[in-house]
Amino acid sequence: MVQGRDRRRYSFTPQPSGTRWYHTHAMAGHNLRIGTYSGQFGMVVVAPRSDPARYDLEVPILLHAWEPYFDSDMRMDVAFALYSVNGKMLGAGEPVRVRRAQRVLFRVVNASATLGHRLALPGHSFTVAALDGNPVSTVQKVPVLQLSPGERVDAIVEMTNPGVWILGEEDDAQRAAGAGIVIEYAGARGRPQWSPPPKHVWDYSVFGATQPAADPDVRHPLVIEPGKDGNLWAINGKSYPQTDPVILRRGGRNRLIFDNRSSMDHPVHLHRHTMEIVRWAGKPLSGVRKDVILVPAHQTVEADVVASNPGLSLFHCHQQFHMDFGFMALMRYSS
Ligand SMILES: [Cu+2]
């Protein structure tokens, strides 16, 4: 906790390697000026001891939405007036300058408080190398990157289509309000071009491995439902701070079963651990390791956590408005 006009110094050994980020974790509630609504975030790249990835240029892409407001008198839905990539609206900042035949590594962070984003780059595709900083089991080429709040994607783009392009949000209104950045090939001229990507359904399982995941030692059902008594969200019938702590078996393989009985998507996030997705929207998989996992509306998602980092850990939805209104719990280990 860093108070106003306060100063703190922490030192730590960063691990695991990969694309990470930092942000304020303040509860915002109805105050849309603090927490992840604010600009208090940034990217942290933990370099591996040896780097097997091969690329010519590394480009950070931080997505954020600004000037939040309540979309209705009920003060339940947050909307945003402006969008940015790396702090600039589309067209306002410097373009990303590339050359033909370069392999460009885009490190993308969705630093939005509440919104998922889908990104495309006309005339190019994304080869996804890592999710939430962790290398994927199957490197896969996709036309669209989809990121829920808090998620990260590392993707390599082969620059084979000279021109001036928009790397942007698929949604026209958001792109018009700033959600994009210009990609400019050396020697290319003209207005930045956009065309809608082919229809594409984002599915974590394409990045997985073929062998089934190991059986868990213990299962933890987590039912996600709308809350009562003014709380929007509940986990197993209770809203934070009343939520029951989730007690993981120390050293064991703990299976978290997210049963989303609501009509909204939830990007669930666990601090201090990495979860391996073992079932996503009906499909079994393994080898996809993340710390934020999208649990789609009316779907069940299962993910395994090896309990090897004792202490209190926070579990919550990374959608700020959900987290602030009940969707949070503590996790600790059995003694
Ligand atoms: Cu949520």
Short mmCIF file of C-alpha atoms and ligand atoms in Angstrom, two decimals:
data_model
loop_
_atom_site.label_atom_id
_atom_site.label_comp_id
_atom_site.label_asym_id
_atom_site.label_seq_id
_atom_site.Cartn_x
_atom_site.Cartn_y
_atom_site.Cartn_z
CA MET A 1 0.00 0.00 0.00
CA VAL A 2 1.54 3.31 -1.06
CA GLN A 3 -0.32 6.18 0.63
CA GLY A 4 -0.55 9.65 -0.85
CA ARG A 5 2.85 11.42 -0.66
CA ASP A 6 4.27 8.12 0.56
CA ARG A 7 7.20 6.18 -0.80
CA ARG A 8 7.92 2.46 -0.65
CA ARG A 9 10.83 0.44 -1.94
CA TYR A 10 10.43 -3.26 -2.70
CA SER A 11 13.01 -5.65 -4.02
CA PHE A 12 12.17 -9.10 -5.32
CA THR A 13 13.38 -11.78 -7.68
CA PRO A 14 11.06 -11.56 -10.68
CA GLN A 15 9.59 -14.84 -11.89
CA PRO A 16 8.28 -16.34 -14.06
CA SER A 17 9.64 -14.63 -17.17
CA GLY A 18 7.26 -13.11 -19.70
CA THR A 19 4.98 -10.15 -20.32
CA ARG A 20 3.65 -8.94 -16.97
CA TRP A 21 2.11 -5.67 -15.86
CA TYR A 22 1.51 -3.62 -12.76
CA HIS A 23 -1.49 -1.55 -11.80
CA THR A 24 -3.20 0.03 -8.84
CA HIS A 25 -5.51 -2.40 -7.07
CA ALA A 26 -7.64 0.27 -5.35
CA MET A 27 -11.33 -0.49 -4.90
CA ALA A 28 -13.14 2.15 -6.94
CA GLY A 29 -16.81 1.39 -6.34
CA HIS A 30 -18.75 4.25 -7.90
CA ASN A 31 -15.65 6.48 -8.05
CA LEU A 32 -14.59 6.14 -11.67
CA ARG A 33 -11.40 8.19 -11.16
CA ILE A 34 -9.36 5.58 -9.30
CA GLY A 35 -8.40 1.90 -9.60
CA THR A 36 -7.94 0.59 -13.12
CA TYR A 37 -10.13 3.42 -14.45
CA SER A 38 -7.04 5.58 -13.89
CA GLY A 39 -3.76 5.64 -15.76
CA GLN A 40 -1.83 3.96 -12.93
CA PHE A 41 -0.52 0.96 -14.83
CA GLY A 42 2.43 -0.13 -16.91
CA MET A 43 4.08 -3.11 -18.56
CA VAL A 44 6.78 -5.20 -16.93
CA VAL A 45 8.73 -7.62 -19.08
CA VAL A 46 10.62 -10.26 -17.14
CA ALA A 47 13.41 -11.36 -19.47
CA PRO A 48 14.14 -15.09 -19.56
CA ARG A 49 17.66 -16.33 -18.82
CA SER A 50 17.82 -17.59 -22.38
CA ASP A 51 15.49 -16.33 -25.08
CA PRO A 52 14.51 -18.85 -27.75
CA ALA A 53 12.11 -16.41 -29.45
CA ARG A 54 13.32 -14.99 -32.74
CA TYR A 55 12.16 -11.51 -33.69
CA ASP A 56 13.55 -8.28 -35.12
CA LEU A 57 11.50 -5.71 -33.27
CA GLU A 58 9.60 -5.67 -29.98
CA VAL A 59 6.52 -3.42 -29.70
CA PRO A 60 4.51 -2.91 -26.49
CA ILE A 61 0.78 -2.37 -26.97
CA LEU A 62 -1.13 -1.16 -23.90
CA LEU A 63 -4.88 -0.84 -24.39
CA HIS A 64 -6.83 1.51 -22.16
CA ALA A 65 -10.16 3.33 -22.09
CA TRP A 66 -10.63 6.80 -20.65
CA GLU A 67 -13.30 9.20 -19.38
CA PRO A 68 -15.57 6.56 -17.88
CA TYR A 69 -19.20 7.39 -17.17
CA PHE A 70 -22.32 5.55 -16.07
CA ASP A 71 -24.37 4.41 -19.01
CA SER A 72 -27.65 4.47 -17.10
CA ASP A 73 -29.28 6.05 -14.04
CA MET A 74 -28.94 2.68 -12.30
CA ARG A 75 -25.16 3.29 -12.19
CA MET A 76 -24.50 -0.35 -13.10
CA ASP A 77 -22.85 -0.09 -16.51
CA VAL A 78 -19.65 1.83 -17.14
CA ALA A 79 -18.96 3.20 -20.61
CA PHE A 80 -15.98 5.16 -21.92
CA ALA A 81 -15.66 8.22 -24.16
CA LEU A 82 -12.08 7.68 -25.38
CA TYR A 83 -9.67 4.86 -26.10
CA SER A 84 -5.92 4.72 -26.46
CA VAL A 85 -3.00 2.52 -27.43
CA ASN A 86 0.14 3.39 -25.47
CA GLY A 87 -1.57 6.51 -24.13
CA LYS A 88 -2.42 8.00 -27.53
CA MET A 89 -5.61 7.94 -29.56
CA LEU A 90 -5.39 6.40 -33.03
CA GLY A 91 -3.54 8.82 -35.31
CA ALA A 92 -2.29 11.06 -32.48
CA GLY A 93 0.96 9.28 -31.67
CA GLU A 94 3.95 8.17 -33.68
CA PRO A 95 3.29 5.16 -35.93
CA VAL A 96 5.03 1.86 -35.33
CA ARG A 97 7.69 1.91 -38.05
CA VAL A 98 8.45 -1.48 -39.60
CA ARG A 99 10.27 -2.91 -42.61
CA ARG A 100 9.27 -5.62 -45.01
CA ALA A 101 10.24 -9.16 -43.87
CA GLN A 102 10.67 -8.14 -40.25
CA ARG A 103 9.29 -10.37 -37.52
CA VAL A 104 7.69 -8.05 -35.00
CA LEU A 105 6.82 -9.20 -31.49
CA PHE A 106 3.77 -7.37 -30.15
CA ARG A 107 3.39 -7.58 -26.38
CA VAL A 108 -0.26 -6.69 -25.81
CA VAL A 109 -1.79 -5.84 -22.42
CA ASN A 110 -5.47 -5.09 -21.97
CA ALA A 111 -5.29 -2.45 -19.22
CA SER A 112 -8.99 -1.58 -19.51
CA ALA A 113 -10.95 -1.45 -16.26
CA THR A 114 -13.98 -3.25 -17.61
CA LEU A 115 -13.83 -3.94 -21.36
CA GLY A 116 -12.63 -6.85 -23.43
CA HIS A 117 -10.92 -5.96 -26.70
CA ARG A 118 -10.43 -7.66 -30.06
CA LEU A 119 -7.52 -6.48 -32.21
CA ALA A 120 -6.80 -7.00 -35.89
CA LEU A 121 -4.18 -5.82 -38.40
CA PRO A 122 -5.50 -5.91 -41.98
CA GLY A 123 -3.39 -7.95 -44.38
CA HIS A 124 -1.53 -9.71 -41.57
CA SER A 125 -2.07 -12.44 -39.01
CA PHE A 126 -0.83 -12.98 -35.47
CA THR A 127 1.27 -15.96 -34.44
CA VAL A 128 0.50 -16.31 -30.74
CA ALA A 129 3.60 -17.30 -28.76
CA ALA A 130 2.51 -16.64 -25.17
CA LEU A 131 -0.64 -15.96 -23.13
CA ASP A 132 -0.32 -13.93 -19.91
CA GLY A 133 3.44 -14.14 -20.46
CA ASN A 134 3.57 -17.94 -20.47
CA PRO A 135 4.66 -19.73 -23.67
CA VAL A 136 1.79 -21.64 -25.29
CA SER A 137 2.01 -25.38 -26.00
CA THR A 138 0.89 -24.95 -29.60
CA VAL A 139 2.02 -21.83 -31.44
CA GLN A 140 -0.99 -20.84 -33.51
CA LYS A 141 -1.75 -18.27 -36.21
CA VAL A 142 -4.98 -16.27 -35.70
CA PRO A 143 -6.58 -13.28 -37.49
CA VAL A 144 -7.77 -11.62 -34.27
CA LEU A 145 -6.37 -11.23 -30.75
CA GLN A 146 -8.97 -11.17 -28.00
CA LEU A 147 -8.08 -9.97 -24.52
CA SER A 148 -10.26 -9.56 -21.46
CA PRO A 149 -9.27 -6.97 -18.85
CA GLY A 150 -5.93 -7.99 -17.33
CA GLU A 151 -5.00 -10.46 -20.05
CA ARG A 152 -1.79 -10.35 -22.08
CA VAL A 153 -0.89 -11.84 -25.47
CA ASP A 154 2.55 -12.05 -27.07
CA ALA A 155 2.16 -12.42 -30.83
CA ILE A 156 4.62 -12.29 -33.70
CA VAL A 157 3.56 -10.64 -36.95
CA GLU A 158 5.53 -11.25 -40.13
CA MET A 159 5.64 -8.00 -42.04
CA THR A 160 4.91 -9.23 -45.54
CA ASN A 161 2.34 -6.71 -46.76
CA PRO A 162 3.83 -3.22 -47.23
CA GLY A 163 1.54 -0.27 -46.65
CA VAL A 164 0.18 1.96 -43.93
CA TRP A 165 -2.21 -0.02 -41.75
CA ILE A 166 -4.30 0.33 -38.62
CA LEU A 167 -3.67 -2.15 -35.83
CA GLY A 168 -6.99 -1.59 -34.16
CA GLU A 169 -10.03 -2.67 -32.20
CA GLU A 170 -12.48 -4.63 -34.33
CA ASP A 171 -15.35 -2.47 -33.03
CA ASP A 172 -15.80 0.52 -35.38
CA ALA A 173 -17.07 2.92 -32.70
CA GLN A 174 -14.18 2.18 -30.34
CA ARG A 175 -11.63 2.48 -33.15
CA ALA A 176 -13.18 5.82 -34.17
CA ALA A 177 -12.82 6.90 -30.52
CA GLY A 178 -9.10 6.11 -30.49
CA ALA A 179 -8.63 2.34 -30.13
CA GLY A 180 -5.80 1.72 -32.56
CA ILE A 181 -2.27 2.54 -33.67
CA VAL A 182 -0.78 3.05 -37.13
CA ILE A 183 1.70 0.50 -38.52
CA GLU A 184 3.83 2.11 -41.21
CA TYR A 185 6.21 0.25 -43.53
CA ALA A 186 9.38 2.08 -44.52
CA GLY A 187 8.75 3.93 -47.77
CA ALA A 188 4.95 3.52 -47.64
CA ARG A 189 2.70 6.56 -47.95
CA GLY A 190 -0.97 7.39 -47.67
CA ARG A 191 -3.83 7.19 -45.22
CA PRO A 192 -3.80 4.28 -42.77
CA GLN A 193 -5.94 1.44 -44.11
CA TRP A 194 -8.47 -0.63 -42.18
CA SER A 195 -10.61 -3.55 -43.24
CA PRO A 196 -12.63 -5.81 -40.95
CA PRO A 197 -11.00 -9.16 -40.10
CA PRO A 198 -12.61 -12.49 -41.01
CA LYS A 199 -15.10 -13.81 -38.47
CA HIS A 200 -13.12 -15.48 -35.75
CA VAL A 201 -14.10 -17.12 -32.46
CA TRP A 202 -11.36 -16.81 -29.84
CA ASP A 203 -10.74 -20.19 -28.22
CA TYR A 204 -7.91 -20.88 -25.75
CA SER A 205 -7.95 -24.58 -26.63
CA VAL A 206 -6.20 -24.05 -30.00
CA PHE A 207 -3.08 -23.07 -28.03
CA GLY A 208 -3.18 -26.21 -25.87
CA ALA A 209 -1.42 -29.55 -25.89
CA THR A 210 -2.88 -32.86 -27.07
CA GLN A 211 -2.26 -34.92 -23.93
CA PRO A 212 -4.92 -34.68 -21.21
CA ALA A 213 -4.16 -32.77 -18.02
CA ALA A 214 -3.19 -34.71 -14.89
CA ASP A 215 -6.00 -35.61 -12.49
CA PRO A 216 -6.40 -33.17 -9.60
CA ASP A 217 -5.95 -34.02 -5.92
CA VAL A 218 -8.95 -31.94 -4.92
CA ARG A 219 -11.78 -30.02 -6.60
CA HIS A 220 -13.15 -26.60 -5.59
CA PRO A 221 -16.53 -25.68 -7.09
CA LEU A 222 -16.95 -21.91 -7.44
CA VAL A 223 -20.46 -20.90 -8.43
CA ILE A 224 -20.64 -17.41 -9.90
CA GLU A 225 -24.03 -15.77 -9.62
CA PRO A 226 -25.55 -12.33 -9.21
CA GLY A 227 -25.43 -11.34 -5.53
CA LYS A 228 -28.08 -10.17 -3.11
CA ASP A 229 -28.45 -7.18 -0.79
CA GLY A 230 -27.05 -4.64 -3.21
CA ASN A 231 -24.05 -6.76 -4.16
CA LEU A 232 -23.83 -7.40 -7.86
CA TRP A 233 -21.85 -10.62 -7.62
CA ALA A 234 -21.48 -13.63 -5.37
CA ILE A 235 -19.12 -16.62 -5.20
CA ASN A 236 -20.80 -19.72 -3.75
CA GLY A 237 -23.67 -17.54 -2.55
CA LYS A 238 -21.64 -14.89 -0.71
CA SER A 239 -20.26 -11.51 -1.72
CA TYR A 240 -16.90 -10.06 -0.64
CA PRO A 241 -15.98 -9.46 2.17
CA GLN A 242 -18.36 -12.23 3.29
CA THR A 243 -17.05 -14.75 0.72
CA ASP A 244 -15.71 -17.99 2.20
CA PRO A 245 -11.95 -18.33 1.76
CA VAL A 246 -10.97 -21.03 -0.72
CA ILE A 247 -8.68 -23.49 1.06
CA LEU A 248 -6.24 -25.12 -1.35
CA ARG A 249 -4.47 -28.36 -0.51
CA ARG A 250 -0.86 -27.46 0.17
CA GLY A 251 1.46 -28.87 -2.48
CA GLY A 252 -1.48 -30.47 -4.29
CA ARG A 253 -3.00 -30.03 -7.71
CA ASN A 254 -6.16 -28.07 -6.95
CA ARG A 255 -8.90 -27.90 -9.58
CA LEU A 256 -10.93 -24.69 -9.56
CA ILE A 257 -14.32 -25.22 -11.20
CA PHE A 258 -15.76 -21.87 -12.29
CA ASP A 259 -19.48 -22.35 -12.86
CA ASN A 260 -20.68 -19.09 -14.40
CA ARG A 261 -24.46 -19.07 -13.93
CA SER A 262 -24.72 -15.45 -15.02
CA SER A 263 -25.30 -13.82 -18.38
CA MET A 264 -22.01 -11.90 -18.26
CA ASP A 265 -18.43 -12.91 -19.06
CA HIS A 266 -15.97 -12.87 -16.17
CA PRO A 267 -12.17 -12.70 -16.55
CA VAL A 268 -11.20 -14.44 -13.30
CA HIS A 269 -7.77 -13.71 -11.87
CA LEU A 270 -5.67 -15.40 -9.20
CA HIS A 271 -2.75 -13.61 -7.60
CA ARG A 272 0.67 -15.23 -7.02
CA HIS A 273 -0.14 -18.40 -9.00
CA THR A 274 -0.48 -19.69 -12.53
CA MET A 275 -3.57 -21.67 -13.49
CA GLU A 276 -3.56 -24.36 -16.18
CA ILE A 277 -6.85 -24.48 -18.08
CA VAL A 278 -8.10 -28.07 -18.21
CA ARG A 279 -11.60 -27.47 -19.58
CA TRP A 280 -12.85 -24.40 -21.38
CA ALA A 281 -16.40 -23.96 -22.64
CA GLY A 282 -16.92 -27.73 -22.89
CA LYS A 283 -13.53 -28.64 -24.38
CA PRO A 284 -10.85 -30.51 -22.41
CA LEU A 285 -7.34 -29.14 -22.81
CA SER A 286 -3.96 -28.82 -21.16
CA GLY A 287 -0.82 -26.77 -21.54
CA VAL A 288 -2.43 -23.29 -21.47
CA ARG A 289 -1.14 -21.49 -18.37
CA LYS A 290 -2.63 -18.16 -17.37
CA ASP A 291 -3.36 -15.90 -14.45
CA VAL A 292 -6.49 -14.36 -16.00
CA ILE A 293 -9.01 -16.73 -17.60
CA LEU A 294 -12.15 -15.66 -19.40
CA VAL A 295 -15.15 -17.58 -18.06
CA PRO A 296 -17.84 -16.93 -20.68
CA ALA A 297 -21.49 -16.37 -19.72
CA HIS A 298 -23.38 -19.57 -18.84
CA GLN A 299 -20.21 -21.68 -19.22
CA THR A 300 -18.09 -23.79 -16.92
CA VAL A 301 -14.31 -23.48 -16.98
CA GLU A 302 -11.92 -25.67 -15.02
CA ALA A 303 -8.34 -24.73 -14.18
CA ASP A 304 -5.69 -26.38 -12.03
CA VAL A 305 -3.44 -24.63 -9.54
CA VAL A 306 -0.45 -26.26 -7.90
CA ALA A 307 -0.38 -24.87 -4.36
CA SER A 308 3.31 -24.07 -4.11
CA ASN A 309 3.29 -20.44 -2.98
CA PRO A 310 1.95 -20.32 0.60
CA GLY A 311 0.36 -17.20 2.01
CA LEU A 312 -2.84 -15.31 1.38
CA SER A 313 -3.74 -14.89 -2.27
CA LEU A 314 -6.53 -12.81 -3.73
CA PHE A 315 -8.93 -14.28 -6.24
CA HIS A 316 -11.25 -11.94 -8.12
CA CYS A 317 -12.87 -10.95 -11.37
CA HIS A 318 -10.55 -8.57 -13.25
CA GLN A 319 -13.53 -6.52 -14.39
CA GLN A 320 -13.15 -3.64 -11.92
CA PHE A 321 -16.89 -3.09 -11.41
CA HIS A 322 -17.44 -6.80 -10.71
CA MET A 323 -14.48 -6.96 -8.31
CA ASP A 324 -15.67 -3.87 -6.45
CA PHE A 325 -19.18 -5.25 -5.99
CA GLY A 326 -18.68 -8.66 -4.47
CA PHE A 327 -16.60 -10.76 -6.89
CA MET A 328 -13.54 -11.39 -4.73
CA ALA A 329 -12.33 -14.02 -2.27
CA LEU A 330 -9.19 -14.99 -0.40
CA MET A 331 -7.30 -18.19 -1.07
CA ARG A 332 -5.01 -19.89 1.39
CA TYR A 333 -3.61 -23.35 2.00
CA SER A 334 -4.67 -26.11 4.34
CA SER A 335 -2.27 -26.42 7.27
CU CU B 1 -16.72 -10.33 -13.67
#
